Amino acid sequence: MESGTSTTTENPVITHLRGALDGPWGAVREEARAALADDKFAGDPTLDYHAARTRVLEQMREIVKLGFADRSFRRENGGTGEPGAAVVGLEMLAYADLSLWVKSGVQWGLFGGAVENLGTERHREYVRRLISLDLLGCFAMTETGHGSDVQSLETTATYDPETQEFVVHSPTPSARKDYIGGAAEHATMAAVFAQLITGGESKGVHCFLVPLRDEDGNDLPGVTTSDDGLKGGLPGVDNGRIVFDQVRIPRENLLNRYADVTPDGEYTSDIENPSRRFFTTLGTLVRGRISVGGAAAAGARVALSIAVKYAVQRRQFSDPDTGEEVVLMDYRAHQRRLIPLIAKSYALAFAQNDLVRRMHLIQTGQDLDTSSQRALEKRAAGLKVAQTRHATRAIQECREACGGAGYLTENRLVTLKADTDVFTTFEGDNVVLTQLVAKELLTAYADEVRDLDALGWVRFVATTAGDVVRKRSGVRQLIQTLRDRGDDPVDEGDLARRSTQLSLFADREDYLVRTAAHRLRARAQETGPFEAFNNAQDHILTAGTAHIDRLILEAFIEGIADIEDPDARALAETVCDLYVFSTLEENADWYIMHRFMSVERAKAVRRGVNELVDRLRPDVVTLVDAMGVPDTMLRAALLSDASVYDRTQ
C-alpha cells in the first residue's frame, strides 16, 4: 500500500524542494510549523460563533507569547522590524485556522499597519499597546454603500478649530461601516477612513483613530456597533457594523504621516496633488493585500495535501485484469484534477516569495526607487487575484475528489472552502484588482497618469499602443537568457523549451495590451470616457489576467534556478512544464483564435498535460510533502480511517 506520508530523512528531494518553496524566510516557517502544531491553535468547527470568537482571541494571546506579532513593527515602536518575516510567519497561521489568521491580520496587519505606516511619533504608544493586545483594534474602511471605491466613502471627519477636535459622523445610512473584523465584540478602537473636512472644504479620505468601547465593552457616546451575525465562514472573526453620530476625537487622532491639520484648522501636506496623496496613503497598506494572497494559497496547499494523501490510499472499482480495486490517484481523471493544481501551487509559492522579498526591501529602506512601490502594488494586486481564485478552485476540486468524506466537517475541506471564499472579495474585489493591473499596463507606468480622472486616463491610453510589455519589463532579456542557456538542438518553437513557453505567455499579454489600447482609441473618438472604457472592460480584464500569468511563470523559472540539488531541480522543472501546459490548455481557444497556436499544436498541449501528470504520478506524495504542511496540521479524519484503506480484515 502506498504511504500517504513521507519524511525528509527518507527523501532528500523533499528537503530541497521544501527549502525552495519556503523561500528566504524558511527558518521562520520551520519555527511556525513546530509551534502551531499544538492542538490549542486548531480551529473547532463544533463551537458556536460566540465561543469561536473567544477561542480565537485566546489563541492570539498565545501568538503574542511566541513573538510572531513583534516582527510586523519597527524597532522604535517596540517591534523587530522584519516585514518579510512577519508576513511569512502570520501566513503559517492559515495552516492552523483561517479565523485565527484573519483576526490576527486585522489586529497586527490592517489596524496595526495603519497606525504605524500612516501615523507619526505621536501615535507610537498606540503601536506598542496593539502589539501586546492591550489595545484591540479594527480597520474601518469599507462602508455599506462603498467597498472598492474608497475615494467615495461618505463618513466625514469635520475639524472644529474652537475645540481642536474632529467630529466623526455617518451622514447617511450607506455611510455605515460594514463587515469590519473586530467591530462586533472585541475592538476598542477603530482606524476609520473618512472624508477630512476643514474650513468647509473636503480634503479627501484620511485615516483617524476613533475609540469605540469603554473598559466594560459598552459603546462610547455617539458610537453604535452591531453584529454582522452568521457568515459563510470564519466563525471566529467578529465582523460588525459601526455608525458614528457626531463623535468627537482629539486633533491628534488624525494619522498624520502624509497630511495634518494645524490647531487653527489649516490643512498641510507635502503631497500637493490630492489623487497622488490618496494613492500614496493606500500604497503603504499593501502588506495586507500581500498577506491575503499568501493565506489563500496556504489554504489551497492544506486542501491539496489532504486530497492527495487520501487519493493514494482510497480504492474504488476493480481492475478487470487483476481483480484488485484501483487507487484513486491511478485514474487519469483524478491525476488531471489534482496534479495541475499542485503545479499551480508551486508556481504561486515562488511568486509569493518574490513578492514578499520585494516588499521587504522597500519597507526596510533597502529599495528607495519610487517606481518600485508602485510596481509592488500592481504585482500584489495581480498575485492576490491569482492566489484567491486558485484557492477557490483547488479547494472545491479537493472536496469533490474526496467524495462524501470531503463533505464532512471532520475532514476540514468544507471549512477551508467556507473560510477562503471571501478572500476573493476582501482587500480588493478580484475583478477590480485585475482592472487595476491592466490599467497600469495600459498606461505604461507613466507617472502623470495616476493623477488623471477617467477622461484623462482614456485619452492618454488612446494615444499609446506600443510594445508595452516587452519595452517596460525584463521579459525580453529573460527569454534571450533562456535561449542562450538551452543546449537542445530542437526547433525554437518546441513547446518543451522554456523560452518558447515564456514567449507564448508574453505574446498573449503583448497582443491583449496593444489591442485594448487600440480599442479604447477607436471608441474614445466616438463616445465619452466611461462608454469607451466600459466597452473595452472585458478586453482590459483579460489583458490583466495574461500579465499575472506571465509574472507567475517568470517567478517559477527564477525560483527553480536557485535549487541546487539536481534531482529536486529536475522534478521542479517537470512541475513547471505542467503549470505551463495546463495554463496553455485553459487558454487554447484564445491562442487558436488569434493564430498564436495551430490546432495541431493545441492537441500537443493536451497530450502534454496527460504525459506530464502521468510522469509526476509516482512523485505526487513527495510534491505535497514538499509544500510544507505537516501531517500534524492536516487534522483530517479520513487520513486515519483504516476501514477505508484496509479491507483484508
XYZ file of C-alpha atoms in Angstrom:
649
model
C 0.000 0.000 0.000
C 1.316 3.459 -0.916
C 2.042 5.598 2.085
C 0.243 8.898 2.445
C 3.153 10.377 4.346
C 6.870 10.653 3.990
C 9.697 12.238 5.903
C 12.524 14.489 4.856
C 15.074 11.974 6.181
C 13.766 9.330 3.785
C 13.698 11.552 0.733
C 16.206 14.400 0.413
C 14.322 15.728 -2.620
C 11.572 16.807 -0.256
C 14.054 18.755 1.838
C 15.438 20.635 -1.174
C 12.038 21.338 -2.721
C 10.617 22.482 0.591
C 13.604 24.758 1.091
C 12.987 26.331 -2.310
C 9.270 26.763 -1.687
C 9.827 28.125 1.821
C 11.949 30.890 0.346
C 14.161 33.424 2.140
C 12.339 33.047 5.457
C 12.439 29.276 5.641
C 13.601 29.333 9.261
C 10.517 31.339 10.193
C 8.301 28.761 8.518
C 10.017 25.886 10.316
C 9.617 27.657 13.648
C 5.928 28.173 12.930
C 5.387 24.553 11.898
C 6.727 23.382 15.232
C 4.849 25.917 17.343
C 1.484 25.820 15.575
C 1.185 22.023 15.531
C -0.150 22.284 19.083
C -3.857 21.481 19.254
C -4.567 24.757 21.036
C -4.125 26.587 17.710
C -6.525 24.399 15.752
C -9.999 25.537 14.838
C -13.002 23.854 16.422
C -15.926 23.726 13.968
C -18.300 22.481 16.675
C -18.263 25.827 18.519
C -20.961 28.444 18.031
C -19.651 31.713 16.693
C -19.521 33.495 20.057
C -17.393 30.704 21.526
C -15.277 30.567 18.375
C -14.523 34.276 18.690
C -13.462 33.858 22.303
C -11.221 30.948 21.363
C -9.504 32.895 18.582
C -8.776 35.832 20.886
C -7.227 33.409 23.378
C -5.134 31.925 20.571
C -3.923 35.397 19.609
C -2.650 35.917 23.141
C -0.591 32.762 22.686
C 0.724 34.121 19.391
C 1.925 37.223 21.245
C 3.983 34.993 23.546
C 5.627 33.382 20.513
C 6.804 36.799 19.290
C 5.195 36.466 15.866
C 3.500 39.860 16.127
C 6.706 41.748 17.004
C 8.160 41.209 13.547
C 5.483 43.365 11.930
C 6.613 46.599 13.563
C 9.652 48.833 13.545
C 12.131 48.717 16.398
C 11.334 52.224 17.581
C 7.737 51.101 18.068
C 8.573 48.007 20.074
C 8.896 45.518 17.228
C 11.828 43.857 15.499
C 11.436 45.449 12.063
C 11.150 42.303 9.931
C 8.254 42.844 7.494
C 9.126 39.846 5.312
C 9.344 37.512 8.305
C 6.108 38.991 9.653
C 4.122 38.201 6.506
C 5.562 34.685 6.293
C 5.103 33.911 9.984
C 1.493 35.033 10.120
C 0.764 33.255 6.813
C 1.559 29.999 8.587
C -1.444 30.592 10.865
C -3.569 29.668 7.849
C -2.421 26.062 8.244
C -3.920 26.028 11.730
C -7.140 28.059 11.444
C -8.105 30.773 8.963
C -10.216 32.589 11.566
C -7.049 32.959 13.620
C -5.182 34.223 10.566
C -7.867 36.780 9.665
C -8.307 38.185 13.154
C -4.532 38.370 13.621
C -4.263 40.084 10.244
C -6.861 42.657 11.249
C -5.113 43.420 14.536
C -1.462 43.466 13.531
C -1.705 43.879 9.763
C -4.569 46.236 8.967
C -5.140 48.147 12.216
C -1.518 47.997 13.316
C -0.255 48.707 9.827
C -2.474 51.770 9.526
C -1.321 53.190 12.855
C 2.375 52.610 12.190
C 2.512 53.462 8.498
C 0.070 56.366 8.442
C 0.828 57.711 11.905
C 3.849 59.519 13.354
C 5.728 59.707 16.659
C 2.644 60.918 18.468
C 0.952 57.578 17.777
C 3.869 55.411 18.926
C 2.268 54.365 22.201
C -0.761 53.018 20.337
C 1.547 50.734 18.354
C 3.210 49.379 21.484
C -0.164 48.618 23.041
C -1.647 46.935 19.984
C 1.353 44.622 19.600
C 0.715 43.198 23.071
C -3.095 43.186 22.606
C -3.509 45.734 25.383
C -5.299 47.680 22.648
C -7.646 45.743 20.377
C -8.430 47.477 17.132
C -10.230 47.216 13.835
C -9.819 48.643 10.342
C -12.920 50.631 9.404
C -12.636 51.397 5.714
C -15.471 49.594 3.926
C -18.946 51.120 4.065
C -22.334 49.682 3.210
C -22.505 51.971 0.195
C -18.883 51.875 -0.913
C -16.440 48.988 -0.759
C -13.937 49.064 -3.604
C -14.487 52.775 -4.347
C -12.623 54.096 -1.312
C -12.399 57.662 -2.632
C -16.202 57.899 -2.462
C -16.558 56.954 1.205
C -19.252 59.028 2.900
C -18.143 59.087 6.541
C -16.951 62.594 7.440
C -14.408 63.938 9.922
C -15.042 67.674 10.216
C -12.496 69.779 12.073
C -13.728 72.136 14.805
C -10.999 74.729 15.485
C -12.742 76.020 18.621
C -12.269 72.717 20.433
C -9.389 71.415 18.263
C -11.348 68.223 17.599
C -12.546 66.261 14.612
C -16.228 65.389 14.549
C -16.670 61.926 13.005
C -20.117 61.329 11.559
C -22.094 58.887 9.392
C -24.276 61.295 7.380
C -26.311 58.649 5.536
C -27.384 55.032 6.137
C -24.978 53.942 3.408
C -22.078 55.550 5.321
C -22.308 52.805 7.931
C -19.002 50.973 8.280
C -19.707 47.332 7.438
C -18.093 43.875 7.547
C -15.429 45.259 9.884
C -13.446 42.484 11.577
C -13.323 43.103 15.325
C -16.157 45.636 15.359
C -18.848 43.287 16.651
C -17.270 42.407 20.007
C -13.611 42.909 20.737
C -12.232 46.115 19.201
C -11.976 49.119 21.489
C -10.604 51.450 18.798
C -11.002 51.771 15.041
C -8.770 53.126 12.314
C -11.552 54.991 10.490
C -11.247 56.179 6.904
C -13.301 59.327 6.390
C -13.518 62.480 4.294
C -11.487 65.145 6.091
C -13.294 68.486 6.095
C -11.730 71.685 7.383
C -12.676 75.275 6.693
C -15.745 73.993 4.847
C -13.615 72.205 2.262
C -13.155 68.450 1.775
C -9.543 67.299 1.544
C -10.285 63.711 0.618
C -10.090 60.431 2.516
C -7.805 60.279 5.559
C -7.455 57.869 8.487
C -8.400 58.668 12.089
C -8.215 56.780 15.383
C -11.675 56.634 16.927
C -12.340 54.972 20.317
C -15.338 52.613 20.165
C -15.884 50.978 23.563
C -15.197 51.539 27.243
C -13.414 49.092 29.539
C -16.640 47.146 30.071
C -17.187 46.657 26.336
C -20.015 49.187 26.065
C -20.284 51.516 23.073
C -19.000 55.015 23.771
C -21.357 58.021 23.336
C -22.190 58.571 19.665
C -20.891 55.140 18.619
C -23.283 52.341 17.695
C -21.834 48.934 16.910
C -23.768 45.884 15.795
C -23.021 42.326 14.760
C -22.974 41.132 11.145
C -24.054 37.767 12.549
C -23.560 34.426 10.907
C -21.382 34.381 7.787
C -20.493 31.753 5.220
C -17.277 31.001 7.105
C -14.688 32.432 9.511
C -16.849 31.997 12.639
C -14.012 33.138 14.905
C -13.934 36.635 13.388
C -16.350 39.149 14.923
C -17.345 41.136 11.850
C -19.595 44.057 12.657
C -21.015 47.430 11.729
C -20.258 50.881 13.104
C -22.319 54.073 12.919
C -20.974 57.406 14.177
C -23.187 60.210 15.437
C -21.120 63.382 15.871
C -18.301 61.596 17.683
C -15.566 63.981 18.826
C -11.915 62.942 18.815
C -8.747 64.983 19.505
C -6.984 66.626 16.573
C -4.010 64.396 17.285
C -6.045 61.310 16.372
C -5.556 62.091 12.707
C -2.872 59.721 11.411
C -0.730 62.480 10.008
C 2.215 60.988 8.134
C 1.083 62.458 4.803
C -1.181 65.318 5.893
C -2.032 67.268 9.016
C -4.341 69.976 10.299
C -2.950 72.784 12.446
C -4.760 73.824 15.639
C -6.421 76.708 13.810
C -7.658 74.421 11.013
C -5.088 74.901 8.255
C -4.562 71.791 6.142
C -0.954 70.918 5.274
C 0.625 68.166 3.202
C 3.935 67.571 1.467
C 1.997 65.873 -1.356
C 0.109 68.606 -3.174
C -1.887 66.504 -5.613
C -4.956 65.011 -3.840
C -5.066 61.905 -6.029
C -1.378 61.173 -5.534
C -1.781 61.710 -1.789
C -4.672 59.243 -1.680
C -2.815 56.546 -3.604
C 0.312 57.074 -1.517
C -1.773 56.522 1.610
C -3.267 53.297 0.304
C 0.083 52.140 -1.064
C 1.570 51.988 2.424
C -1.059 49.362 3.317
C -0.021 46.955 0.553
C 1.166 44.376 3.092
C -2.442 43.419 3.832
C -3.112 42.531 0.210
C 0.110 40.521 0.021
C -0.895 38.627 3.150
C -4.382 37.770 1.892
C -2.979 36.147 -1.225
C -0.423 34.210 0.779
C -3.010 32.876 3.215
C -5.349 31.818 0.399
C -2.524 29.888 -1.250
C -1.722 28.288 2.105
C -5.320 27.129 2.422
C -5.085 25.544 -1.026
C -1.923 23.701 -0.004
C -3.704 22.247 3.023
C -6.607 21.049 0.864
C -4.325 19.520 -1.767
C -2.286 17.744 0.893
C -5.447 16.171 2.300
C -6.930 15.225 -1.082
C -3.714 13.750 -2.487
C -2.900 11.719 0.601
C -6.436 10.371 0.534
C -6.245 9.615 -3.193
C -3.095 7.498 -2.931
C -4.822 5.189 -0.431
C -8.520 5.198 -1.219
C -9.536 2.459 -3.689
C -12.608 2.297 -5.887
C -13.706 -0.060 -8.725
C -11.865 -3.224 -9.691
C -9.186 -3.599 -12.332
C -10.640 -6.246 -14.721
C -7.172 -7.727 -15.282
C -6.176 -8.201 -11.654
C -9.465 -8.030 -9.810
C -7.942 -5.571 -7.350
C -9.612 -2.244 -6.638
C -7.782 0.702 -8.156
C -6.223 3.518 -6.121
C -7.946 6.814 -6.972
C -4.727 8.539 -7.931
C -4.096 5.953 -10.641
C -7.092 7.194 -12.630
C -6.134 9.717 -15.314
C -9.132 11.891 -14.488
C -8.054 12.081 -10.857
C -4.496 12.919 -11.843
C -5.755 15.668 -14.113
C -7.993 17.190 -11.474
C -5.338 17.388 -8.749
C -1.780 17.347 -10.094
C -2.083 20.532 -12.247
C -3.362 22.287 -9.127
C -0.228 21.174 -7.299
C 1.798 22.649 -10.154
C -0.012 25.958 -9.820
C 0.521 25.914 -6.061
C 4.242 25.601 -6.710
C 4.150 28.459 -9.200
C 2.266 30.689 -6.779
C 4.615 29.832 -3.909
C 7.624 31.032 -5.897
C 5.725 34.146 -6.969
C 4.719 34.909 -3.372
C 8.318 34.522 -2.186
C 9.439 37.009 -4.812
C 6.652 39.420 -3.871
C 7.441 39.284 -0.145
C 11.136 39.799 -0.887
C 10.345 42.931 -2.922
C 8.080 44.224 -0.163
C 10.739 43.612 2.483
C 13.378 45.555 0.533
C 11.046 48.523 0.131
C 9.680 48.567 3.670
C 13.123 48.244 5.249
C 14.501 51.096 3.150
C 16.820 48.921 1.051
C 14.961 49.810 -2.151
C 14.285 53.547 -2.352
C 13.302 53.681 -6.030
C 9.929 55.437 -6.157
C 8.794 53.254 -9.060
C 9.367 50.111 -7.003
C 6.494 50.868 -4.640
C 4.102 51.332 -7.500
C 5.298 48.161 -9.207
C 4.859 46.325 -5.897
C 1.250 47.475 -5.633
C 0.464 46.215 -9.132
C 2.188 42.904 -8.540
C 0.481 42.457 -5.166
C -2.922 43.136 -6.693
C -2.365 40.661 -9.512
C -0.985 37.898 -7.344
C -3.783 38.292 -4.802
C -6.251 37.691 -7.636
C -4.412 34.592 -8.853
C -3.961 33.098 -5.395
C -7.504 33.600 -4.164
C -9.035 32.292 -7.377
C -6.705 29.312 -7.219
C -7.764 28.622 -3.631
C -11.445 28.727 -4.539
C -10.949 26.336 -7.428
C -8.450 23.994 -5.764
C -10.354 23.550 -2.511
C -13.593 22.818 -4.369
C -11.809 20.267 -6.553
C -10.277 18.647 -3.486
C -13.673 18.496 -1.805
C -15.171 16.713 -4.802
C -12.134 14.449 -5.159
C -12.755 13.148 -1.639
C -16.394 12.305 -2.360
C -18.817 12.170 0.543
C -15.955 12.142 3.023
C -14.904 15.523 1.692
C -18.251 16.958 2.733
C -17.820 16.029 6.382
C -16.617 18.837 8.607
C -14.230 16.466 10.375
C -12.229 16.290 7.152
C -11.749 20.051 7.037
C -12.258 20.673 3.322
C -15.684 22.293 3.654
C -14.302 24.521 6.406
C -11.413 25.583 4.186
C -13.856 26.232 1.373
C -16.111 28.376 3.538
C -13.275 30.290 5.168
C -11.429 31.178 1.942
C -14.491 32.076 -0.108
C -14.477 35.718 0.962
C -10.779 36.085 0.139
C -11.744 36.813 -3.468
C -13.555 39.887 -2.161
C -11.714 41.473 0.727
C -8.555 43.533 0.352
C -9.909 44.321 -3.094
C -12.534 42.647 -5.251
C -10.748 40.435 -7.759
C -12.362 41.997 -10.814
C -11.452 45.485 -9.625
C -7.887 44.416 -8.859
C -7.466 42.784 -12.269
C -8.674 46.016 -13.810
C -6.136 47.937 -11.726
C -3.341 45.712 -13.036
C -4.435 46.214 -16.633
C -4.746 49.973 -16.272
C -1.164 50.117 -15.041
C -0.101 48.143 -18.112
C -2.052 50.316 -20.500
C -0.543 53.494 -19.152
C 2.956 52.021 -19.456
C 3.763 53.103 -15.887
C 3.581 56.775 -16.862
C 3.687 58.733 -13.591
C 1.459 61.511 -14.851
C -1.456 59.155 -15.479
C -2.009 58.306 -11.834
C -3.354 61.815 -11.294
C -5.782 61.813 -14.218
C -9.528 61.410 -13.965
C -11.373 58.861 -16.122
C -11.484 61.191 -19.123
C -7.790 61.972 -18.917
C -6.886 58.312 -18.457
C -8.835 57.152 -21.510
C -7.417 59.969 -23.622
C -3.883 59.079 -22.578
C -4.295 55.385 -23.265
C -5.882 56.154 -26.624
C -2.572 57.685 -27.705
C -0.389 54.759 -26.605
C -0.290 51.436 -28.353
C 3.356 50.461 -28.325
C 5.023 47.197 -27.403
C 4.301 47.956 -23.761
C 5.089 44.625 -22.170
C 8.461 43.997 -23.724
C 9.643 47.588 -23.551
C 8.705 48.059 -19.912
C 9.629 44.712 -18.388
C 12.603 42.394 -18.374
C 10.783 39.636 -20.218
C 12.796 40.091 -23.415
C 16.066 39.702 -21.551
C 14.822 36.639 -19.683
C 13.650 34.974 -22.900
C 17.046 35.591 -24.507
C 18.840 34.290 -21.420
C 16.785 31.115 -21.534
C 17.569 30.671 -25.225
C 21.276 31.176 -24.589
C 21.171 28.680 -21.727
C 19.494 25.922 -23.741
C 21.638 23.119 -25.107
C 18.917 21.261 -27.039
C 19.286 21.207 -30.784
C 15.478 21.196 -31.058
C 13.440 23.626 -33.091
C 12.931 27.026 -31.446
C 9.194 26.547 -31.493
C 9.362 23.365 -29.400
C 6.907 23.675 -26.504
C 9.386 21.908 -24.242
C 11.739 24.898 -24.425
C 11.310 27.319 -21.548
C 11.994 30.298 -23.796
C 9.173 29.232 -26.123
C 6.815 28.813 -23.184
C 7.607 32.245 -21.809
C 7.278 33.755 -25.290
C 3.763 32.327 -25.613
C 2.760 33.885 -22.291
C 4.363 37.224 -23.172
C 2.935 37.226 -26.718
C -0.574 36.859 -25.327
C -0.027 39.692 -22.874
C 1.556 41.897 -25.542
C -1.258 41.349 -28.004
C -4.014 41.955 -25.448
C -2.460 45.168 -24.119
C -1.889 46.597 -27.595
C -5.323 45.707 -28.905
C -7.012 47.002 -25.752
C -5.309 50.346 -26.334
C -6.430 50.317 -29.980
C -9.989 49.526 -28.897
C -10.015 52.383 -26.407
C -8.632 54.740 -29.011
C -11.283 53.857 -31.563
C -14.138 54.109 -29.081
C -12.878 57.326 -27.462
C -13.235 59.099 -30.800
C -16.941 58.247 -30.903
C -18.193 58.438 -27.330
C -17.485 59.512 -23.737
C -14.722 58.155 -21.497
C -16.975 55.877 -19.440
C -18.526 54.307 -22.524
C -15.099 53.880 -24.110
C -13.766 52.140 -21.025
C -16.901 50.105 -20.394
C -16.942 48.865 -23.973
C -13.416 47.506 -23.588
C -13.646 46.280 -19.988
C -13.765 42.575 -20.854
C -10.696 43.037 -23.044
C -8.899 45.011 -20.346
C -9.572 42.343 -17.720
C -8.231 39.604 -19.991
C -5.051 41.644 -20.512
C -4.630 41.932 -16.752
C -5.033 38.181 -16.307
C -2.467 37.464 -19.030
C 0.001 39.764 -17.310
C -0.486 37.959 -13.998
C 0.091 34.576 -15.656
C 3.340 35.803 -17.179
C 4.662 37.192 -13.890
C 3.934 33.908 -12.137
C 5.781 31.914 -14.782
C 8.799 34.206 -14.539
C 8.904 33.751 -10.764
C 8.658 29.973 -11.178
C 11.547 29.916 -13.657
C 13.725 32.072 -11.427
C 12.840 30.017 -8.341
C 13.877 26.768 -9.997
C 17.245 28.254 -10.920
C 18.091 28.532 -7.216
C 17.551 24.820 -6.490
C 20.990 23.252 -6.150
C 20.066 19.566 -5.849
C 19.833 18.130 -9.404
C 17.069 15.627 -8.609
C 14.922 18.249 -6.892
C 15.542 20.717 -9.714
C 14.609 18.153 -12.363
C 11.349 17.399 -10.569
C 10.594 21.111 -10.225
C 11.260 21.588 -13.946
C 8.635 18.954 -14.734
C 6.175 20.626 -12.385
C 6.848 23.938 -14.152
C 6.160 22.286 -17.508
C 2.817 21.112 -16.179
C 1.956 24.611 -14.969
C 2.742 25.947 -18.439
C 0.907 23.242 -20.375
C -2.189 23.349 -18.179
C -2.332 27.154 -18.455
C -1.959 26.964 -22.231
C -4.670 24.307 -22.341
C -7.050 26.523 -20.368
C -6.470 29.326 -22.880
C -6.151 27.197 -26.008
C -9.235 28.737 -27.592
C -7.656 32.191 -27.384
C -4.337 31.023 -28.823
C -6.071 29.258 -31.711
C -8.493 32.112 -32.350
C -5.658 34.643 -32.593
C -3.378 32.298 -34.563
C -0.644 32.019 -31.976
C -1.176 28.278 -31.936
C -2.336 25.812 -34.548
C -4.994 23.208 -33.832
C -2.332 20.525 -34.016
C -0.173 22.361 -31.533
C -3.146 22.745 -29.210
C -3.654 18.996 -29.389
C 0.002 18.557 -28.490
C -0.580 20.716 -25.424
C -3.437 18.482 -24.307
C -1.326 15.376 -24.845
C 1.459 17.093 -22.941
C -0.749 17.562 -19.880
C -1.602 13.867 -19.915
C 2.032 12.867 -20.267
C 3.152 15.199 -17.503
C 0.570 14.134 -14.916
C 1.497 10.535 -15.707
C 5.179 11.326 -15.240
C 4.534 13.087 -11.937
C 2.208 10.429 -10.541
C 4.993 8.461 -8.750
C 6.189 11.658 -7.052
C 2.829 13.071 -6.058
C 3.258 12.473 -2.309
C 6.764 13.906 -2.482
C 5.335 17.019 -4.109
C 2.677 17.628 -1.472
C 5.062 16.867 1.387
C 7.430 19.438 -0.071
C 4.656 22.045 0.039
C 5.306 22.046 3.756
C 2.028 21.334 5.532
C 2.973 18.920 8.333
C 0.785 15.846 8.780
C 0.201 17.037 12.352
C -1.531 20.148 10.981
C -3.778 18.471 8.400
C -6.303 17.296 11.023
C -8.484 15.378 8.553
C -10.071 12.243 9.992
C -10.255 10.492 6.606
C -6.471 10.169 6.540
C -6.528 7.801 9.508
C -9.683 5.850 8.691
C -8.265 2.332 8.426
C -11.554 0.902 7.198
C -11.212 2.909 4.005
C -7.793 1.545 3.130
C -7.532 -1.943 4.582
C -10.261 -4.341 3.518
C -8.340 -7.531 4.204
C -9.518 -7.900 7.795
